[in-house]
GROMACS .gro file of N, CA, C and O in nm:
model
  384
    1UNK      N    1   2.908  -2.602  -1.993
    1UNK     CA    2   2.958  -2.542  -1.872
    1UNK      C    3   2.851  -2.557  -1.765
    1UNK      O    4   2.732  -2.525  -1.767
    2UNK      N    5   2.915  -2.606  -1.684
    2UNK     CA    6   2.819  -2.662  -1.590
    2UNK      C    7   2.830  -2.640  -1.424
    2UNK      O    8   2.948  -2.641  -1.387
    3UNK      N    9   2.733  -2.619  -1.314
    3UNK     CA   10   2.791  -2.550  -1.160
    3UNK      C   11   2.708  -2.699  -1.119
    3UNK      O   12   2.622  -2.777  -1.158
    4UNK      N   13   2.806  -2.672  -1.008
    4UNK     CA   14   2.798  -2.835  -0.906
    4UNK      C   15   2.708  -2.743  -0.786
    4UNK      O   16   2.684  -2.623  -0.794
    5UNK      N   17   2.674  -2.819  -0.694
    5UNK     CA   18   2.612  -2.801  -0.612
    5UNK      C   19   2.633  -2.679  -0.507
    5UNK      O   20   2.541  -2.603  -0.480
    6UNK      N   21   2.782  -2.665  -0.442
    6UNK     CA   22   2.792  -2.535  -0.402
    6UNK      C   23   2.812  -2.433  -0.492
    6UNK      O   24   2.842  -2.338  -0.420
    7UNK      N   25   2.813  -2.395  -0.612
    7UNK     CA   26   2.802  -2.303  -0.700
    7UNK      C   27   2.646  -2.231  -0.716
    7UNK      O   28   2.610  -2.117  -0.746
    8UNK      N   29   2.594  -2.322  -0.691
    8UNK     CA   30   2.414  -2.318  -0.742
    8UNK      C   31   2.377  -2.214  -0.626
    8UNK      O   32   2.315  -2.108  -0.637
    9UNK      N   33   2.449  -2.288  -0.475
    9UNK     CA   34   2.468  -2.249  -0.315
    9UNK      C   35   2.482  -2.149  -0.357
    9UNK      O   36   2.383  -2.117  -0.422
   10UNK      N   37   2.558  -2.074  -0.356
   10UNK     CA   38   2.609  -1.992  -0.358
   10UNK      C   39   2.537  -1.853  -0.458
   10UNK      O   40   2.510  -1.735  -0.433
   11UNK      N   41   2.530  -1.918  -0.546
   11UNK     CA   42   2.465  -1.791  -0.713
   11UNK      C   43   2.317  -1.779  -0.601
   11UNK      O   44   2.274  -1.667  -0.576
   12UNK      N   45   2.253  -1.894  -0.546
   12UNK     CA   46   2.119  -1.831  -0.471
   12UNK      C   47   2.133  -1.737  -0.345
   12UNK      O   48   2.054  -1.645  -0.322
   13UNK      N   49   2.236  -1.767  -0.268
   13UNK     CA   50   2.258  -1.675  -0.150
   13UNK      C   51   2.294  -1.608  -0.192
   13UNK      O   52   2.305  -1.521  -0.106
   14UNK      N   53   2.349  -1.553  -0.326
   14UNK     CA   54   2.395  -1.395  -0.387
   14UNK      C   55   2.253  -1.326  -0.436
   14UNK      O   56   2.214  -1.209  -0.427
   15UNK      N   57   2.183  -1.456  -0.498
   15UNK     CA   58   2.083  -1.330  -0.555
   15UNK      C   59   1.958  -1.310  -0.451
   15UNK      O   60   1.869  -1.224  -0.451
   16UNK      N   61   1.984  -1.425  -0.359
   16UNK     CA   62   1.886  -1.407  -0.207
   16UNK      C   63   1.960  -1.267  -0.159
   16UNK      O   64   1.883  -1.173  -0.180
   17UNK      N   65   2.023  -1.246  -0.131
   17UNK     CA   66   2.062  -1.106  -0.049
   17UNK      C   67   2.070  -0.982  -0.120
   17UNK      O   68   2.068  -0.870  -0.068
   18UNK      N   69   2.084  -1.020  -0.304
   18UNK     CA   70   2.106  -0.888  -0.360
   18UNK      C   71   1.953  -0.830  -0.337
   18UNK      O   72   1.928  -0.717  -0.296
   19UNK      N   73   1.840  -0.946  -0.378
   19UNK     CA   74   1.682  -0.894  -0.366
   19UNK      C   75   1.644  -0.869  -0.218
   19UNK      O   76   1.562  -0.781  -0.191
   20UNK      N   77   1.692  -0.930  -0.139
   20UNK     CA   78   1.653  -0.870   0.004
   20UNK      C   79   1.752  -0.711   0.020
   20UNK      O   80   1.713  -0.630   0.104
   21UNK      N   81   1.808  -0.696  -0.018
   21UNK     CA   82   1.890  -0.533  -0.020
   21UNK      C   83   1.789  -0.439  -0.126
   21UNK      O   84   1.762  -0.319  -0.118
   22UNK      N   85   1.758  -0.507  -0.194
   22UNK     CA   86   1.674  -0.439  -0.288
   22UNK      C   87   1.555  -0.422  -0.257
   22UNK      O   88   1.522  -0.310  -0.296
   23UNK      N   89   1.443  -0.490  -0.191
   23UNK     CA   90   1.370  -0.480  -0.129
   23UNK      C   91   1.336  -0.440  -0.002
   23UNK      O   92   1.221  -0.429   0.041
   24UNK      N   93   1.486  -0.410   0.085
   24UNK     CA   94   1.458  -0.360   0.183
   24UNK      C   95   1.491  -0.170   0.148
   24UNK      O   96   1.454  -0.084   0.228
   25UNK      N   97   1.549  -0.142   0.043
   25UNK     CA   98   1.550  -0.040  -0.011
   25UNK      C   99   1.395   0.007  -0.079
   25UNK      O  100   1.343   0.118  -0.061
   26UNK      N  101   1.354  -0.073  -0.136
   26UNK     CA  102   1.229   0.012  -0.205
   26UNK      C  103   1.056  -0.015  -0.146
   26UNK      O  104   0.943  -0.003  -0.193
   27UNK      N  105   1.122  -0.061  -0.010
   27UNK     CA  106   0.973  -0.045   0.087
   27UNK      C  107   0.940   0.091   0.127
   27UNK      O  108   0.829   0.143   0.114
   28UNK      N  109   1.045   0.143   0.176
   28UNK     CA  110   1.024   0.281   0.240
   28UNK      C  111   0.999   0.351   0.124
   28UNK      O  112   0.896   0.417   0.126
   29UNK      N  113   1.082   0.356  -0.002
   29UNK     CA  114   1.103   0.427  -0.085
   29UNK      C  115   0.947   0.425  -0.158
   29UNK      O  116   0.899   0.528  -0.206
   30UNK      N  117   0.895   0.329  -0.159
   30UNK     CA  118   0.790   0.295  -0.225
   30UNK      C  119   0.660   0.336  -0.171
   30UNK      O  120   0.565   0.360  -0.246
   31UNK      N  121   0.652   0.347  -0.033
   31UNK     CA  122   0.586   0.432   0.023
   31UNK      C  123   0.588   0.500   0.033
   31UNK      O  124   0.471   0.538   0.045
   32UNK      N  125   0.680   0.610   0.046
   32UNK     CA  126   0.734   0.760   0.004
   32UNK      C  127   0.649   0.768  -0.133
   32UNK      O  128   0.556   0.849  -0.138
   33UNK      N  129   0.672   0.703  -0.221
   33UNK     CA  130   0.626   0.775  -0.346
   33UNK      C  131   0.465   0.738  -0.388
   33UNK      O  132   0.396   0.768  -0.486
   34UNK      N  133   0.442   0.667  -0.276
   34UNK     CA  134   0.276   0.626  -0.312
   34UNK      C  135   0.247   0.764  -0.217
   34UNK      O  136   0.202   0.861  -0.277
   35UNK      N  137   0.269   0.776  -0.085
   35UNK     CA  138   0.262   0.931  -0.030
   35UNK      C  139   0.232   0.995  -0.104
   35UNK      O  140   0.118   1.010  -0.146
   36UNK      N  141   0.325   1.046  -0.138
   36UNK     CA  142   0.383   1.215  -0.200
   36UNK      C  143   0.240   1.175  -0.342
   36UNK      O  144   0.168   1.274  -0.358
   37UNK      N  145   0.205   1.074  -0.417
   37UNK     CA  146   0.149   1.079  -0.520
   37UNK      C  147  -0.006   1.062  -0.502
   37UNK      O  148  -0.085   1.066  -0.597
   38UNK      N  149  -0.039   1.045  -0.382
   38UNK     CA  150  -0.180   1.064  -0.302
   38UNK      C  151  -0.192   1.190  -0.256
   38UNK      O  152  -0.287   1.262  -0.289
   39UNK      N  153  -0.082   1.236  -0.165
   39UNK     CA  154  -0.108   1.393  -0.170
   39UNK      C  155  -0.094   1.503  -0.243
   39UNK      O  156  -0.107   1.620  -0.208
   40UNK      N  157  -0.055   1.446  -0.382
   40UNK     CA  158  -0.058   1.553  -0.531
   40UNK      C  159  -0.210   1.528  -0.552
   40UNK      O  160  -0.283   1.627  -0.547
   41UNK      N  161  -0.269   1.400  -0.575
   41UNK     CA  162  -0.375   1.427  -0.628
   41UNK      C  163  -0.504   1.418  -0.529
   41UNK      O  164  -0.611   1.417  -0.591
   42UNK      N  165  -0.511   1.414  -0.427
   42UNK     CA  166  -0.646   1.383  -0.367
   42UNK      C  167  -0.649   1.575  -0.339
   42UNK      O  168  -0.763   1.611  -0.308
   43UNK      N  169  -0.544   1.690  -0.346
   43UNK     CA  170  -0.625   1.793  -0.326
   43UNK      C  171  -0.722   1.849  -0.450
   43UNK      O  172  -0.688   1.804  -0.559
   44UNK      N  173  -0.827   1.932  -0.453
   44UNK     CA  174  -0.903   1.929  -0.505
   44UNK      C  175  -0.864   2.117  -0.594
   44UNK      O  176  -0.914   2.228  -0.577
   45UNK      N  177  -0.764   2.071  -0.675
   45UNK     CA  178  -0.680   2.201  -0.824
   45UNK      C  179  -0.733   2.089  -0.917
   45UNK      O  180  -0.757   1.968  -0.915
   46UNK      N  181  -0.740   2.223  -1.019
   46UNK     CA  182  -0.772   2.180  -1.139
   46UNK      C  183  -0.601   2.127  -1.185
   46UNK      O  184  -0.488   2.165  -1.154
   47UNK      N  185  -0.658   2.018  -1.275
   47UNK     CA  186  -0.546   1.906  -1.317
   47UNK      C  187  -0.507   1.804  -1.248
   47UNK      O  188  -0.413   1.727  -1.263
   48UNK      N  189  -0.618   1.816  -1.140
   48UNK     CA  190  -0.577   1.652  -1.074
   48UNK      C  191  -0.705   1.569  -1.051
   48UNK      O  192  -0.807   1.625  -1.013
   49UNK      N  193  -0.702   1.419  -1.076
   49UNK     CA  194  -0.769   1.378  -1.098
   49UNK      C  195  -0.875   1.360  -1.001
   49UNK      O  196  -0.967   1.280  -1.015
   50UNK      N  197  -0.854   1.457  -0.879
   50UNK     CA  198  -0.933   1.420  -0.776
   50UNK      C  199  -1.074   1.556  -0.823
   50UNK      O  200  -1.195   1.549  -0.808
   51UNK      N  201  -1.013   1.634  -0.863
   51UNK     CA  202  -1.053   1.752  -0.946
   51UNK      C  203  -1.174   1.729  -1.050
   51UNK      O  204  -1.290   1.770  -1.057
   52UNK      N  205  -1.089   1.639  -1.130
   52UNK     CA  206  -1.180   1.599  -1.224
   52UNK      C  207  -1.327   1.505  -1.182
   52UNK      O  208  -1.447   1.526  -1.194
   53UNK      N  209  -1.257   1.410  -1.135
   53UNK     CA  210  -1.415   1.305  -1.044
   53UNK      C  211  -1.480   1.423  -0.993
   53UNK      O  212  -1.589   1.446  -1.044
   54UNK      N  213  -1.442   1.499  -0.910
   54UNK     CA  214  -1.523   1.629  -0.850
   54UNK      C  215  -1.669   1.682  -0.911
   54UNK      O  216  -1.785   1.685  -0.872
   55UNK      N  217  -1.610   1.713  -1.007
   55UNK     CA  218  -1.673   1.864  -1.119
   55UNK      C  219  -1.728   1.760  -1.208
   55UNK      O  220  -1.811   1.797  -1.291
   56UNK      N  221  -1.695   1.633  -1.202
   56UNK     CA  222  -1.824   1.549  -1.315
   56UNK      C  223  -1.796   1.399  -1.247
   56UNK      O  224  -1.702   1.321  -1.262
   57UNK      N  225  -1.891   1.392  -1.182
   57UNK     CA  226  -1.882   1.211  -1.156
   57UNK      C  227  -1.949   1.131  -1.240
   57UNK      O  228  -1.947   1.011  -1.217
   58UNK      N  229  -2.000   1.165  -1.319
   58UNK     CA  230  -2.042   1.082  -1.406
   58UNK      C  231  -2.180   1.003  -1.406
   58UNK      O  232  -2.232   0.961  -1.510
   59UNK      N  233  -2.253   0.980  -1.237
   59UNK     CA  234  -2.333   0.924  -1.213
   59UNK      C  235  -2.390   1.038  -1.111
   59UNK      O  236  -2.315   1.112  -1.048
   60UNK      N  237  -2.579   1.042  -1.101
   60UNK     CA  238  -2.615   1.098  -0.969
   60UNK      C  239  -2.583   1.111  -0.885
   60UNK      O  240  -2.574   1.010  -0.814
   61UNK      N  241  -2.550   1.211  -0.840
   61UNK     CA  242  -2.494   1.188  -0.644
   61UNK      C  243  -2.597   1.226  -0.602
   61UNK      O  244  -2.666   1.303  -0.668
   62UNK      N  245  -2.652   1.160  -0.427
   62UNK     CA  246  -2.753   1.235  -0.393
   62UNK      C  247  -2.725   1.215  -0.221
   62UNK      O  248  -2.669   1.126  -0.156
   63UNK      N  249  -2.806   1.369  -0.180
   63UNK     CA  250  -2.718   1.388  -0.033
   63UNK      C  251  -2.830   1.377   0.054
   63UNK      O  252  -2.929   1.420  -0.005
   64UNK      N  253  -2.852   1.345   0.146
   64UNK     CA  254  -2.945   1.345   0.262
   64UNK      C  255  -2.929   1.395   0.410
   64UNK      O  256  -2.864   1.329   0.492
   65UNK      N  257  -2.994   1.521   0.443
   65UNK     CA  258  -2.960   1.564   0.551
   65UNK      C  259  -3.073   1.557   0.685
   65UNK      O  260  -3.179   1.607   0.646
   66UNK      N  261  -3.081   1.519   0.801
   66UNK     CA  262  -3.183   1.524   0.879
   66UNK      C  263  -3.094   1.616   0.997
   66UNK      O  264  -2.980   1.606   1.043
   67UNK      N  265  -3.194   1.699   1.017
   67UNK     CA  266  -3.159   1.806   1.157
   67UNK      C  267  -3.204   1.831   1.310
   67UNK      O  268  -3.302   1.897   1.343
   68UNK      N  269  -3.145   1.789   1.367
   68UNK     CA  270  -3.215   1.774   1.463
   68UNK      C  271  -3.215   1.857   1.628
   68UNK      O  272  -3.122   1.858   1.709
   69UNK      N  273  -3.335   1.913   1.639
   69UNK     CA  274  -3.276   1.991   1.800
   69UNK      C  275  -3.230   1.894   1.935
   69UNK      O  276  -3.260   1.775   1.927
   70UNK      N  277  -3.186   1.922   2.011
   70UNK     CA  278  -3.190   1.908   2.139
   70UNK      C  279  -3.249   1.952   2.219
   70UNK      O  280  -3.204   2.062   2.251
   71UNK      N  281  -3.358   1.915   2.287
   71UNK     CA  282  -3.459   1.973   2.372
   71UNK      C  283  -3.441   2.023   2.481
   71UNK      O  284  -3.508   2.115   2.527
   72UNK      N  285  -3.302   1.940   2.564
   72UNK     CA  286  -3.281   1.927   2.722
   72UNK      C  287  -3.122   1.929   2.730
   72UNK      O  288  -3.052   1.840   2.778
   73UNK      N  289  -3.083   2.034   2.680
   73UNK     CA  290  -2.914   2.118   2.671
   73UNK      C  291  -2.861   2.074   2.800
   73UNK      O  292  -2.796   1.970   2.805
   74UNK      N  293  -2.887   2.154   2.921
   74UNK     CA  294  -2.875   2.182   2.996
   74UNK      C  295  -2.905   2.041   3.071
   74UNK      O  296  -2.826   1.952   3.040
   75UNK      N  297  -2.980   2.013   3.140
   75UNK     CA  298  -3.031   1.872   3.193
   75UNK      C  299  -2.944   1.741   3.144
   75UNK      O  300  -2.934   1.637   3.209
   76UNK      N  301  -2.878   1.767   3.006
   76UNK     CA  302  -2.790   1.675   2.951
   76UNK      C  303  -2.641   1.700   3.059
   76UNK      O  304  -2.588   1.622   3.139
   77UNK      N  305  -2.612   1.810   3.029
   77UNK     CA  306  -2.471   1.910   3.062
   77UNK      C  307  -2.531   1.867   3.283
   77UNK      O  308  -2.476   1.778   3.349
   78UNK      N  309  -2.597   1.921   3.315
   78UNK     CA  310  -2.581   1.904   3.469
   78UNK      C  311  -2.603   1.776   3.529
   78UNK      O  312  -2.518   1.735   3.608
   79UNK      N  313  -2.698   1.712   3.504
   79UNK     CA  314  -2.804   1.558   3.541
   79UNK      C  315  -2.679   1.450   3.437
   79UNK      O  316  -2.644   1.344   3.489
   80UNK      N  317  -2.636   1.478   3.334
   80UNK     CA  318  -2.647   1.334   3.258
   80UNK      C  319  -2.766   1.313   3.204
   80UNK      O  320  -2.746   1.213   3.137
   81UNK      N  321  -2.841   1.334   3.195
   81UNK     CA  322  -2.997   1.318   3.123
   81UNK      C  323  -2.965   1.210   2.989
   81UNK      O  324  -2.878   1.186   2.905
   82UNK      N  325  -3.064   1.177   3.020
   82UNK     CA  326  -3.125   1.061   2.850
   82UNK      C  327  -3.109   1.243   2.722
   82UNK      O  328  -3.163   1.345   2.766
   83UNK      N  329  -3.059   1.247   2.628
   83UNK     CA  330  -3.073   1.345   2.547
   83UNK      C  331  -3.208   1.338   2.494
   83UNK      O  332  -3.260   1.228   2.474
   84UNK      N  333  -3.271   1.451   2.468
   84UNK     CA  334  -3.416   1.453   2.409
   84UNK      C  335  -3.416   1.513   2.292
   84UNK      O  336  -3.436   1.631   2.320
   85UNK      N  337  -3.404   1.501   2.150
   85UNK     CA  338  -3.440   1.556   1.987
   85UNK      C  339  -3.537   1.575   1.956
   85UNK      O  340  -3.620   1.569   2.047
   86UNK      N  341  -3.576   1.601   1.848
   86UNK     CA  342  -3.661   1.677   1.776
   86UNK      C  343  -3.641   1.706   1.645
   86UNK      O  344  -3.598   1.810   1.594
   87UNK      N  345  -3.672   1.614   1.599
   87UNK     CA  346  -3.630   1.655   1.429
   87UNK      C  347  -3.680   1.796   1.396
   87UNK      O  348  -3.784   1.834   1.449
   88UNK      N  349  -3.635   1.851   1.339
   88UNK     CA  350  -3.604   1.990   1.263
   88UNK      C  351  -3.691   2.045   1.128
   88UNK      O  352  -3.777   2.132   1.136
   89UNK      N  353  -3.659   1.988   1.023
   89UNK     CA  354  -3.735   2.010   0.917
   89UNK      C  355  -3.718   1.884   0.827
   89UNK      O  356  -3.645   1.797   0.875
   90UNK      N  357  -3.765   1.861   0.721
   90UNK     CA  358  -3.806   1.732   0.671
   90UNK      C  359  -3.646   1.729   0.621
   90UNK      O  360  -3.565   1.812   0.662
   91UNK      N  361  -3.602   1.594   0.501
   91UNK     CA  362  -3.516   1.571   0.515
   91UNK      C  363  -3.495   1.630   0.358
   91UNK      O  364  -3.577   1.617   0.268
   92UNK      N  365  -3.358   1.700   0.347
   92UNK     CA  366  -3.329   1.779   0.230
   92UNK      C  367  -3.233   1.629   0.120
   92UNK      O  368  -3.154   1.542   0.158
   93UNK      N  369  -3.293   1.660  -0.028
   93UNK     CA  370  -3.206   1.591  -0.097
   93UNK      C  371  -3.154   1.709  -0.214
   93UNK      O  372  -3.207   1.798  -0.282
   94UNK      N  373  -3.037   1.658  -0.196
   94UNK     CA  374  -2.977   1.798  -0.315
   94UNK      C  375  -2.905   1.739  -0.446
   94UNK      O  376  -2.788   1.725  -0.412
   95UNK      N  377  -2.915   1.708  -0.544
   95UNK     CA  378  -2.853   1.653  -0.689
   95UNK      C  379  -2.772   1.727  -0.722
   95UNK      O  380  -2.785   1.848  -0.739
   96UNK      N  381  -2.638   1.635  -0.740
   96UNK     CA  382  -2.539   1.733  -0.837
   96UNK      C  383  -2.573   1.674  -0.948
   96UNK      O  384  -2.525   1.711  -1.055
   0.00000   0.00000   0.00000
């Protein structure tokens, strides 16, 4: 059993349009559910895996903070001034 040339035509423009219906269905849909399944887990409750990386990463983390004043508040705020700093205190590292 055998299809001639417009048969072949044809079985492809059926299954060309059934997958373009199908795919124009599960774009949105598919982003909807990558959504909704990023905002289950990136909040930070116990039982989600954003939770878990949290409370044990497995490797050092290490944080670095430098603080710094502003010398010339005001002169910034009226003039436009060049801003003038002042580092603060040395630079903190904290280990989880």
């Amino acid at each position: 059993m055998g299809c001639d040339r417009n048969c072949g035509l044809i079985a492809g423009a059926v299954i060309g349009a059934v997958l373009a219906v199908f795919g124009g269905i599960l774009m949105p849909v598919g982003d909807m559910l990558i959504e909704n399944t990023i905002k289950k887990q990136v909040v930070l409750e116990e039982g989600t895996i954003a939770y878990q990386n949290w409370v044990k990463t497995g490797t050092e983390v290490y944080r670095q903070f430098w603080i710094f004043d502003v010398q010339n508040p005001q002169e910034v705020v009226v003039n436009s001034s060049r801003i003038k700093v002042k580092q603060r205190e040395s630079e903190y590292i904290f280990s989880i």
